[in-house]
Amino acid sequence: MDRPTPIDERVPGRSLPPPSPVEVALMAGRAGYVLKANDRDTFTVASPRLYPHMWSWDAGFVALGIATVSVPRALDELRTLLGGQWANGMIPHILFHTESDYFPGPERWRTQVAAARPAGVLTSGICQPPIHVIALSRILHDARRKGGDDQEQAEAFVVETFDRWLAWHRYLATARDPHQHGLVEIHHGWESGMDDSPRWDAPYANVHPGPDLPPFVRRDLAHVSDPSQRPSDTEYARYLWLLEQKVRARYDDVTYRASGDFVVGDVLVSALLAAASDLLADMGKELGCPVDGVNELRGIARRFRSGVLRSLSPETGLCRDLDLRTGEWLEVESAAGFALLICGGDEAAIRRQRDLLLGPRWCGHSRLRWPTVPSVSPASPDFRQRTYWRGPQWPVLNWLYAWALNRSGEQEAANSLRAAGLAQLVDCDFAEYYEPITGESLGSKDQSWTAAIALDFLAARRPGRRRAVRLLTRELPAITPAGTTPPASVRQIRPPGRTG
Ligand code: 9WN
């Protein structure tokens, strides 16, 4: 009988040479400056040109990266995001603090029709994956390692904002899972963060823009060199039609559910909700937050972990989304299928997912330039190597699975994703996504969350030397991303220890 190959001999990123000290220094410095150039004092724009606003899940990743440089500034990021929270607990997917040419902007979202919208800041009317508490737990971890003011501020922040995060999770667990299936319902592909993923092809096939869809002009295409890297016009019309349906439902979830075209149980959002709820419960318990809240979070974690487990396909070993309009499981080989790695719950299934993720259909695929997580398996008929969420590698997804593997005790596997993720970013473009076969950087450059996770990866290389990243980003001269003039509001990332 063949002996199974030990995991460490199969891990694809294992033999990659670590970046040289010069590469590390350049990467840390350049990542710091990207974040500084995208810094707008109390929040960070997702990217300088294509996404000139604050995006919800981007802000989570950005905050955890900034925490390697400044814990107070990382906390400010999350505080600003909470400033956009709706009265029903929803954290909206975009906060519009300034005018810009981004489309669809506030005039298209028309959230003034919504009773629950916040005062004082314009927002979109849908949400994004709940990564925030995962980020918060990383920030707290960093802050405790640093001690002193950082630790004090981070702990105080958790206590002060515990109810707000709980309200956010409760919103997802109730308004978005009214029948307690254990899968968070999304009303728009944008809510998954993976806009045009083949995960949504079947449900979008039932979205038919009406003749009364207001005309629109896309602005995103002006900011990328090749339109095929972005969703198509047909896809965009569907996105805007769903937006229209949300407005017509006055952003009321019950009304939308009764009338909207797209209602899908999202397995990745559900896994994130489960994992983040457990983390919030852990932090809350430790810091003396209300016991009822802690217990409620444990219940949410249990329900959504079960939902993710139920979605597992016995054939493929991948988790599946559920089209709640048709009752069909959505069988797609997308990276979201590894959701179980994020929330845990079944040791054997986790090992199977780990092996699959590192194996030849995924990160170990022979054609990949870097063995990081592709958004769609290169072996899948849905794979399109240059198109947005249909194949390219998104560094934040790779970070997420490295984090998940590490948390479930799979350090070797986690390190391999981290090593490959760092190697991929050595070019210092900090692109939105990467062409998986050639390694070319695609989409927007100087993307904040990519720079942020580079900082986190660098800091995690040698936990004892996290301080080195801070010194590098403070000492090198300021740079501006090619082709941009820094806005007047661009500020330095504040050194640790700042108050207020
Ligand atoms: C729509 C900001 C966001 C990310 C999403 C990514 C993309 C927006 C767009 O950019 O979506 O929300 O206009 O394409 O798909 O994950 O949060 O970086």
PDB file of N, CA, C and O and ligand atoms in Angstrom, residues 46 51 55 57-58 93-94 102-103 128 190 193-195 220 230-231 236 388-389 394 432 447 449, ligand 1:
ATOM      1  N   ALA A  46     -10.046  52.922  -0.645  1.00  0.00           N
ATOM      2  CA  ALA A  46      -9.680  51.558  -1.038  1.00  0.00           C
ATOM      3  C   ALA A  46      -8.568  51.567  -2.079  1.00  0.00           C
ATOM      4  O   ALA A  46      -7.701  50.683  -2.082  1.00  0.00           O
ATOM      5  N   TYR A  51     -11.256  53.354  -6.653  1.00  0.00           N
ATOM      6  CA  TYR A  51     -12.157  53.247  -5.481  1.00  0.00           C
ATOM      7  C   TYR A  51     -11.851  54.351  -4.467  1.00  0.00           C
ATOM      8  O   TYR A  51     -11.284  54.089  -3.402  1.00  0.00           O
ATOM      9  N   TRP A  55     -14.405  51.374   1.712  1.00  0.00           N
ATOM     10  CA  TRP A  55     -15.194  50.154   1.529  1.00  0.00           C
ATOM     11  C   TRP A  55     -15.139  49.343   2.816  1.00  0.00           C
ATOM     12  O   TRP A  55     -14.105  49.300   3.493  1.00  0.00           O
ATOM     13  N   TRP A  57     -15.300  45.860   3.747  1.00  0.00           N
ATOM     14  CA  TRP A  57     -14.360  44.778   4.096  1.00  0.00           C
ATOM     15  C   TRP A  57     -12.921  45.163   3.809  1.00  0.00           C
ATOM     16  O   TRP A  57     -12.003  44.717   4.487  1.00  0.00           O
ATOM     17  N   ASP A  58     -12.729  46.085   2.857  1.00  0.00           N
ATOM     18  CA  ASP A  58     -11.377  46.628   2.660  1.00  0.00           C
ATOM     19  C   ASP A  58     -10.877  47.252   3.961  1.00  0.00           C
ATOM     20  O   ASP A  58      -9.718  47.063   4.362  1.00  0.00           O
ATOM     21  N   HIS A  93     -21.655  48.904   2.637  1.00  0.00           N
ATOM     22  CA  HIS A  93     -20.444  48.487   1.925  1.00  0.00           C
ATOM     23  C   HIS A  93     -19.570  49.645   1.484  1.00  0.00           C
ATOM     24  O   HIS A  93     -18.363  49.492   1.367  1.00  0.00           O
ATOM     25  N   ILE A  94     -20.163  50.839   1.296  1.00  0.00           N
ATOM     26  CA  ILE A  94     -19.324  52.019   0.997  1.00  0.00           C
ATOM     27  C   ILE A  94     -19.750  53.189   1.881  1.00  0.00           C
ATOM     28  O   ILE A  94     -20.952  53.424   2.080  1.00  0.00           O
ATOM     29  N   TYR A 102     -16.696  58.204  -8.763  1.00  0.00           N
ATOM     30  CA  TYR A 102     -17.050  56.786  -8.625  1.00  0.00           C
ATOM     31  C   TYR A 102     -18.530  56.587  -8.959  1.00  0.00           C
ATOM     32  O   TYR A 102     -19.393  57.346  -8.524  1.00  0.00           O
ATOM     33  N   PHE A 103     -18.784  55.554  -9.714  1.00  0.00           N
ATOM     34  CA  PHE A 103     -20.170  55.211 -10.044  1.00  0.00           C
ATOM     35  C   PHE A 103     -20.423  53.759  -9.654  1.00  0.00           C
ATOM     36  O   PHE A 103     -19.603  52.895  -9.978  1.00  0.00           O
ATOM     37  N   GLN A 128     -21.171  44.112   3.109  1.00  0.00           N
ATOM     38  CA  GLN A 128     -20.059  43.272   2.615  1.00  0.00           C
ATOM     39  C   GLN A 128     -19.657  42.263   3.694  1.00  0.00           C
ATOM     40  O   GLN A 128     -20.153  42.346   4.825  1.00  0.00           O
ATOM     41  N   TRP A 190     -22.430  42.132  -5.072  1.00  0.00           N
ATOM     42  CA  TRP A 190     -21.456  43.016  -4.411  1.00  0.00           C
ATOM     43  C   TRP A 190     -21.376  42.725  -2.913  1.00  0.00           C
ATOM     44  O   TRP A 190     -20.368  43.008  -2.278  1.00  0.00           O
ATOM     45  N   GLY A 193     -18.563  40.560  -1.916  1.00  0.00           N
ATOM     46  CA  GLY A 193     -17.211  41.065  -2.165  1.00  0.00           C
ATOM     47  C   GLY A 193     -16.593  40.468  -3.420  1.00  0.00           C
ATOM     48  O   GLY A 193     -15.550  40.896  -3.861  1.00  0.00           O
ATOM     49  N   MET A 194     -17.239  39.462  -3.993  1.00  0.00           N
ATOM     50  CA  MET A 194     -16.699  38.784  -5.194  1.00  0.00           C
ATOM     51  C   MET A 194     -17.671  38.993  -6.350  1.00  0.00           C
ATOM     52  O   MET A 194     -18.268  38.037  -6.873  1.00  0.00           O
ATOM     53  N   ASP A 195     -17.774  40.227  -6.754  1.00  0.00           N
ATOM     54  CA  ASP A 195     -18.847  40.722  -7.619  1.00  0.00           C
ATOM     55  C   ASP A 195     -19.289  39.787  -8.750  1.00  0.00           C
ATOM     56  O   ASP A 195     -20.450  39.443  -8.865  1.00  0.00           O
ATOM     57  N   ASP A 220     -15.759  52.949 -14.060  1.00  0.00           N
ATOM     58  CA  ASP A 220     -14.658  52.067 -13.650  1.00  0.00           C
ATOM     59  C   ASP A 220     -13.707  51.773 -14.810  1.00  0.00           C
ATOM     60  O   ASP A 220     -12.502  51.658 -14.617  1.00  0.00           O
ATOM     61  N   ARG A 230     -12.522  43.611 -16.000  1.00  0.00           N
ATOM     62  CA  ARG A 230     -13.652  44.051 -15.160  1.00  0.00           C
ATOM     63  C   ARG A 230     -14.918  43.308 -15.594  1.00  0.00           C
ATOM     64  O   ARG A 230     -14.965  42.686 -16.647  1.00  0.00           O
ATOM     65  N   PRO A 231     -15.981  43.379 -14.786  1.00  0.00           N
ATOM     66  CA  PRO A 231     -17.249  42.776 -15.213  1.00  0.00           C
ATOM     67  C   PRO A 231     -17.739  43.393 -16.521  1.00  0.00           C
ATOM     68  O   PRO A 231     -17.400  44.531 -16.855  1.00  0.00           O
ATOM     69  N   TYR A 236     -22.992  44.530 -15.401  1.00  0.00           N
ATOM     70  CA  TYR A 236     -23.197  45.805 -14.705  1.00  0.00           C
ATOM     71  C   TYR A 236     -24.665  46.214 -14.693  1.00  0.00           C
ATOM     72  O   TYR A 236     -25.174  46.739 -13.703  1.00  0.00           O
ATOM     73  N   TYR A 388     -11.219  39.539 -13.257  1.00  0.00           N
ATOM     74  CA  TYR A 388     -11.730  39.895 -11.943  1.00  0.00           C
ATOM     75  C   TYR A 388     -11.864  38.706 -10.989  1.00  0.00           C
ATOM     76  O   TYR A 388     -10.877  38.048 -10.700  1.00  0.00           O
ATOM     77  N   TRP A 389     -13.069  38.337 -10.545  1.00  0.00           N
ATOM     78  CA  TRP A 389     -13.212  37.240  -9.579  1.00  0.00           C
ATOM     79  C   TRP A 389     -13.418  35.898 -10.282  1.00  0.00           C
ATOM     80  O   TRP A 389     -13.930  34.955  -9.691  1.00  0.00           O
ATOM     81  N   TRP A 394      -6.381  37.047  -5.694  1.00  0.00           N
ATOM     82  CA  TRP A 394      -6.594  38.241  -4.879  1.00  0.00           C
ATOM     83  C   TRP A 394      -5.782  38.052  -3.597  1.00  0.00           C
ATOM     84  O   TRP A 394      -6.111  37.163  -2.789  1.00  0.00           O
ATOM     85  N   GLU A 432      -4.685  45.098  -7.166  1.00  0.00           N
ATOM     86  CA  GLU A 432      -5.956  44.587  -6.667  1.00  0.00           C
ATOM     87  C   GLU A 432      -5.994  43.053  -6.825  1.00  0.00           C
ATOM     88  O   GLU A 432      -6.408  42.341  -5.925  1.00  0.00           O
ATOM     89  N   GLN A 447      -3.506  49.339  -4.264  1.00  0.00           N
ATOM     90  CA  GLN A 447      -4.755  48.984  -3.587  1.00  0.00           C
ATOM     91  C   GLN A 447      -4.444  48.868  -2.085  1.00  0.00           C
ATOM     92  O   GLN A 447      -3.548  48.122  -1.676  1.00  0.00           O
ATOM     93  N   TRP A 449      -5.846  47.450   0.574  1.00  0.00           N
ATOM     94  CA  TRP A 449      -5.869  46.207   1.344  1.00  0.00           C
ATOM     95  C   TRP A 449      -4.713  45.284   0.963  1.00  0.00           C
ATOM     96  O   TRP A 449      -4.238  44.510   1.790  1.00  0.00           O
TER      97      TRP A 449
HETATM   98  C1  9WN B   1     -18.075  47.216  -5.790  1.00  0.00           C
HETATM   99  C2  9WN B   1     -13.138  47.879  -3.222  1.00  0.00           C
HETATM  100  C3  9WN B   1     -14.098  46.832  -3.749  1.00  0.00           C
HETATM  101  C4  9WN B   1     -13.932  45.475  -3.047  1.00  0.00           C
HETATM  102  C5  9WN B   1     -14.714  44.367  -3.741  1.00  0.00           C
HETATM  103  C6  9WN B   1     -14.361  44.370  -5.213  1.00  0.00           C
HETATM  104  C7  9WN B   1     -14.638  45.732  -5.840  1.00  0.00           C
HETATM  105  C8  9WN B   1     -16.590  47.261  -6.159  1.00  0.00           C
HETATM  106  C9  9WN B   1     -16.488  47.597  -7.626  1.00  0.00           C
HETATM  107  O1  9WN B   1     -13.888  46.720  -5.151  1.00  0.00           O
HETATM  108  O2  9WN B   1     -16.031  45.975  -5.795  1.00  0.00           O
HETATM  109  O3  9WN B   1     -18.217  47.095  -4.407  1.00  0.00           O
HETATM  110  O4  9WN B   1     -16.829  48.758  -7.965  1.00  0.00           O
HETATM  111  O5  9WN B   1     -16.079  46.768  -8.427  1.00  0.00           O
HETATM  112  O6  9WN B   1     -15.030  43.371  -5.883  1.00  0.00           O
HETATM  113  O7  9WN B   1     -14.427  43.138  -3.146  1.00  0.00           O
HETATM  114  O8  9WN B   1     -14.352  45.573  -1.725  1.00  0.00           O
HETATM  115  O9  9WN B   1     -11.824  47.393  -3.252  1.00  0.00           O
END
